[in-house]
Short mmCIF file of C-alpha atoms in Angstrom, two decimals:
data_model
loop_
_atom_site.label_atom_id
_atom_site.label_comp_id
_atom_site.label_asym_id
_atom_site.label_seq_id
_atom_site.Cartn_x
_atom_site.Cartn_y
_atom_site.Cartn_z
CA LEU C 1 99.51 100.18 135.68
CA TYR C 2 98.54 96.88 134.04
CA LYS C 3 100.02 95.50 130.79
CA SER C 4 97.67 94.20 128.19
CA VAL C 5 97.88 90.48 127.67
CA HIS C 6 97.87 91.12 123.96
CA ASP C 7 100.34 94.13 123.74
CA ASN C 8 103.15 94.91 126.22
CA ASN C 9 103.03 98.52 124.97
CA PHE C 10 99.42 99.09 126.00
CA LEU C 11 99.03 99.93 129.70
CA THR C 12 95.87 100.70 131.63
CA LEU C 13 94.87 101.83 135.12
CA THR C 14 91.33 101.26 136.41
CA GLU C 15 89.27 102.16 139.45
CA GLY C 16 86.80 99.36 139.67
CA TRP C 17 85.26 99.04 136.21
CA LYS C 18 86.25 102.60 135.22
CA ILE C 19 89.33 103.00 132.98
CA VAL C 20 91.12 106.16 134.32
CA LEU C 21 94.35 105.96 132.39
CA ILE C 22 95.56 104.45 129.12
CA VAL C 23 99.22 104.68 128.07
CA LEU C 24 100.49 103.70 124.68
CA VAL C 25 104.28 103.22 124.40
CA HIS C 26 106.16 103.71 121.20
CA VAL C 27 109.97 103.84 121.09
CA ASP C 28 110.66 107.10 123.03
CA GLY C 29 107.10 108.44 123.01
CA LEU C 30 104.00 107.97 125.09
CA LEU C 31 100.46 108.68 124.25
CA VAL C 32 98.36 109.15 127.35
CA PHE C 33 94.56 109.21 127.67
CA ALA C 34 93.38 109.97 131.19
CA THR C 35 90.66 111.45 133.23
CA PRO C 36 91.50 115.03 134.31
CA ASP C 37 92.69 113.91 137.75
CA TYR C 38 95.30 111.40 136.35
CA ILE C 39 96.99 113.52 133.64
CA PRO C 40 99.00 115.66 136.20
CA TRP C 41 99.73 112.58 138.25
CA THR C 42 100.95 110.60 135.21
CA HIS C 43 103.12 113.55 134.06
CA SER C 44 104.74 114.16 137.44
CA THR C 45 105.33 110.39 137.96
CA LEU C 46 107.05 110.02 134.61
CA GLU C 47 109.16 113.13 135.16
CA GLU C 48 110.37 111.86 138.47
CA ARG C 49 111.43 108.65 136.73
CA PHE C 50 112.74 109.92 133.46
CA GLY C 51 113.35 113.67 133.79
CA LYS C 52 111.84 116.62 131.97
CA MET C 53 109.14 115.64 129.48
CA LYS C 54 107.31 117.52 126.75
CA GLN C 55 103.66 117.55 127.11
CA LEU C 56 101.62 117.94 123.85
CA LEU C 57 97.89 118.32 123.59
CA PRO C 58 95.82 117.87 120.43
CA PRO C 59 96.24 118.78 117.68
CA LEU C 60 99.19 116.40 117.49
CA ILE C 61 100.61 113.55 115.46
CA PHE C 62 101.72 110.39 117.18
CA CYS C 63 102.93 107.37 115.17
CA GLY C 64 101.53 108.87 112.00
CA ILE C 65 98.01 109.30 113.43
CA SER C 66 96.74 112.91 113.71
CA HIS C 67 94.69 113.63 116.90
CA GLN C 68 92.47 116.64 116.78
CA TYR C 69 89.59 117.99 118.72
CA LEU C 70 86.74 119.01 116.39
CA ALA C 71 84.59 120.27 119.25
CA ASP C 72 84.46 119.91 123.00
CA GLY C 73 84.39 116.22 123.76
CA HIS C 74 84.81 115.16 120.07
CA LEU C 75 88.27 113.69 119.33
CA PHE C 76 89.12 112.84 115.70
CA CYS C 77 92.03 110.49 114.80
CA TYR C 78 92.98 110.21 111.16
CA GLN C 79 95.94 109.45 108.80
CA LEU C 80 95.29 111.83 105.92
CA GLN C 81 98.92 112.80 105.63
CA SER C 82 100.00 109.13 105.20
CA LEU C 83 97.22 108.47 102.68
CA GLU C 84 98.07 111.46 100.49
CA LYS C 85 101.64 110.11 100.06
CA LEU C 86 100.37 106.90 98.35
CA LYS C 87 100.47 106.66 94.61
CA PRO C 88 98.71 104.01 92.33
CA ILE C 89 100.89 101.22 91.08
CA VAL C 90 101.76 101.93 87.47
CA LEU C 91 101.74 99.06 84.94
CA GLU C 92 102.80 99.17 81.28
CA LYS C 93 99.73 99.23 79.10
CA HIS C 94 100.57 95.94 77.39
CA ARG C 95 100.88 94.18 80.77
CA ILE C 96 97.40 95.13 82.05
CA LYS C 97 95.79 92.31 80.01
CA GLN C 98 98.28 89.72 81.26
CA GLY C 99 96.20 88.96 84.42
CA GLN C 100 98.04 85.80 85.61
CA SER C 101 101.52 87.14 84.89
CA SER C 102 103.85 87.62 87.75
CA LEU C 103 104.87 91.14 88.63
CA LYS C 104 108.28 92.50 87.74
CA PRO C 105 110.53 93.34 90.77
CA LYS C 106 109.57 97.12 90.74
CA GLU C 107 105.84 96.26 90.43
CA HIS C 108 106.11 93.70 93.16
CA PHE C 109 107.87 96.23 95.47
CA ASP C 110 105.21 98.83 94.77
CA PHE C 111 102.36 96.29 95.35
CA ARG C 112 103.82 95.26 98.70
CA SER C 113 104.54 98.81 99.67
CA ASN C 114 101.01 99.97 98.87
CA VAL C 115 99.32 96.98 100.54
CA CYS C 116 101.42 97.48 103.71
CA SER C 117 100.61 101.24 103.67
CA LEU C 118 96.90 100.53 103.23
CA LEU C 119 97.12 97.99 106.10
CA TRP C 120 98.69 100.75 108.28
CA LEU C 121 95.69 103.00 107.31
CA THR C 122 93.28 100.43 108.67
CA LEU C 123 94.13 101.65 112.20
CA THR C 124 91.82 104.57 111.48
CA ARG C 125 89.99 103.51 108.37
CA GLN C 126 87.79 100.58 109.27
CA ASP C 127 85.96 100.91 105.95
CA ILE C 128 88.88 99.31 104.06
CA ILE C 129 89.90 96.46 106.36
CA ALA C 130 88.17 93.59 104.60
CA ASP C 131 89.45 94.68 101.19
CA VAL C 132 93.05 95.20 102.41
CA VAL C 133 93.09 91.87 104.20
CA LEU C 134 92.08 90.10 100.92
CA LEU C 135 94.88 91.90 99.05
CA GLN C 136 97.34 90.87 101.74
CA GLN C 137 96.85 87.24 100.89
CA HIS C 138 98.74 87.90 97.64
CA MET C 139 101.81 89.57 99.06
CA VAL C 140 104.32 86.78 98.32
CA THR C 141 103.44 86.14 94.70
CA PRO C 142 101.13 88.88 93.38
CA THR C 143 100.04 88.83 89.80
CA ILE C 144 98.79 91.65 87.44
CA LYS C 145 95.24 90.93 88.45
CA ASP C 146 96.07 91.73 92.02
CA VAL C 147 97.33 95.23 91.22
CA LEU C 148 94.03 96.45 89.80
CA PRO C 149 92.01 95.95 93.06
CA ALA C 150 94.88 97.58 95.00
CA ASN C 151 94.62 100.66 92.83
CA ILE C 152 90.81 100.72 93.14
CA ILE C 153 90.95 100.49 96.93
CA LEU C 154 93.50 103.36 97.01
CA LYS C 155 91.43 105.49 94.71
CA ARG C 156 88.23 104.87 96.72
CA THR C 157 90.10 105.51 100.04
CA LEU C 158 91.44 108.86 98.65
CA SER C 159 88.00 109.86 97.25
CA ASN C 160 86.30 109.61 100.60
CA ALA C 161 89.21 110.73 102.81
CA LEU C 162 87.62 113.86 104.17
CA MET C 163 86.53 113.31 107.76
CA SER C 164 87.24 109.51 107.53
CA GLY C 165 88.83 108.20 110.62
CA LEU C 166 87.94 107.45 114.18
CA HIS C 167 85.55 109.80 115.97
CA PHE C 168 85.43 109.59 119.72
CA HIS C 169 82.53 111.51 121.41
CA ARG C 170 82.21 112.08 125.16
CA PRO C 171 79.24 110.01 126.18
CA VAL C 172 76.13 111.77 127.43
CA LEU C 173 75.24 110.41 130.77
CA PRO C 174 73.23 108.57 131.97
CA LEU C 175 73.65 105.88 129.43
CA LYS C 176 70.41 104.07 128.58
#
C-alpha cells in the first residue's frame, strides 16, 4: 500500500496504471474500495493483523457520509442527515439593518458553526464550494451582512438536497 503525499490516511494499491484498492483511515474505522479480487484479500490481511473485523456493505454511513447503491454500478454518496440538522442563524429584527455591526457572541458562534458545517458538506456538495469558501473568509470577525448570505446558502442547499451528492457510475468499456 502506498500513502498519499497529501494525506497519510489515504492509501492506494495499483497494478500498473490500474487502481485496485483504496483505503481511507479514520480513527478506528476503514473505508475500503477495491476490485472484487482485493476485498477478501484486504479483509483477511487486516484480520490477521488486528483481529476480528466487522465488514459493512452499502448502505452505510462512514464519517457522516452515507454510501448507497442506487442501481448496479451506481454508488451515491451524500450527507443529507448532516444537512437536515443545520438551522438558519437567527438575528433580532432590529439588528438585520445594522450590516457592518459585529456579531454578538451567540451569533458569532452560530455563524462559525454553520460555516464549518457547510464546509463539511462540500465533501459531497460541490455546488456550494465557492460560496462557502467566500463565507469562510469572515470567520474571525463576521458582521451582520455576513449572516444573510450564510442563511441564503443554507436555504438553497436544503431546497435542492434531494439526490445532491456524488454519483459514481461504473464506466462502460471500452472508453472512447
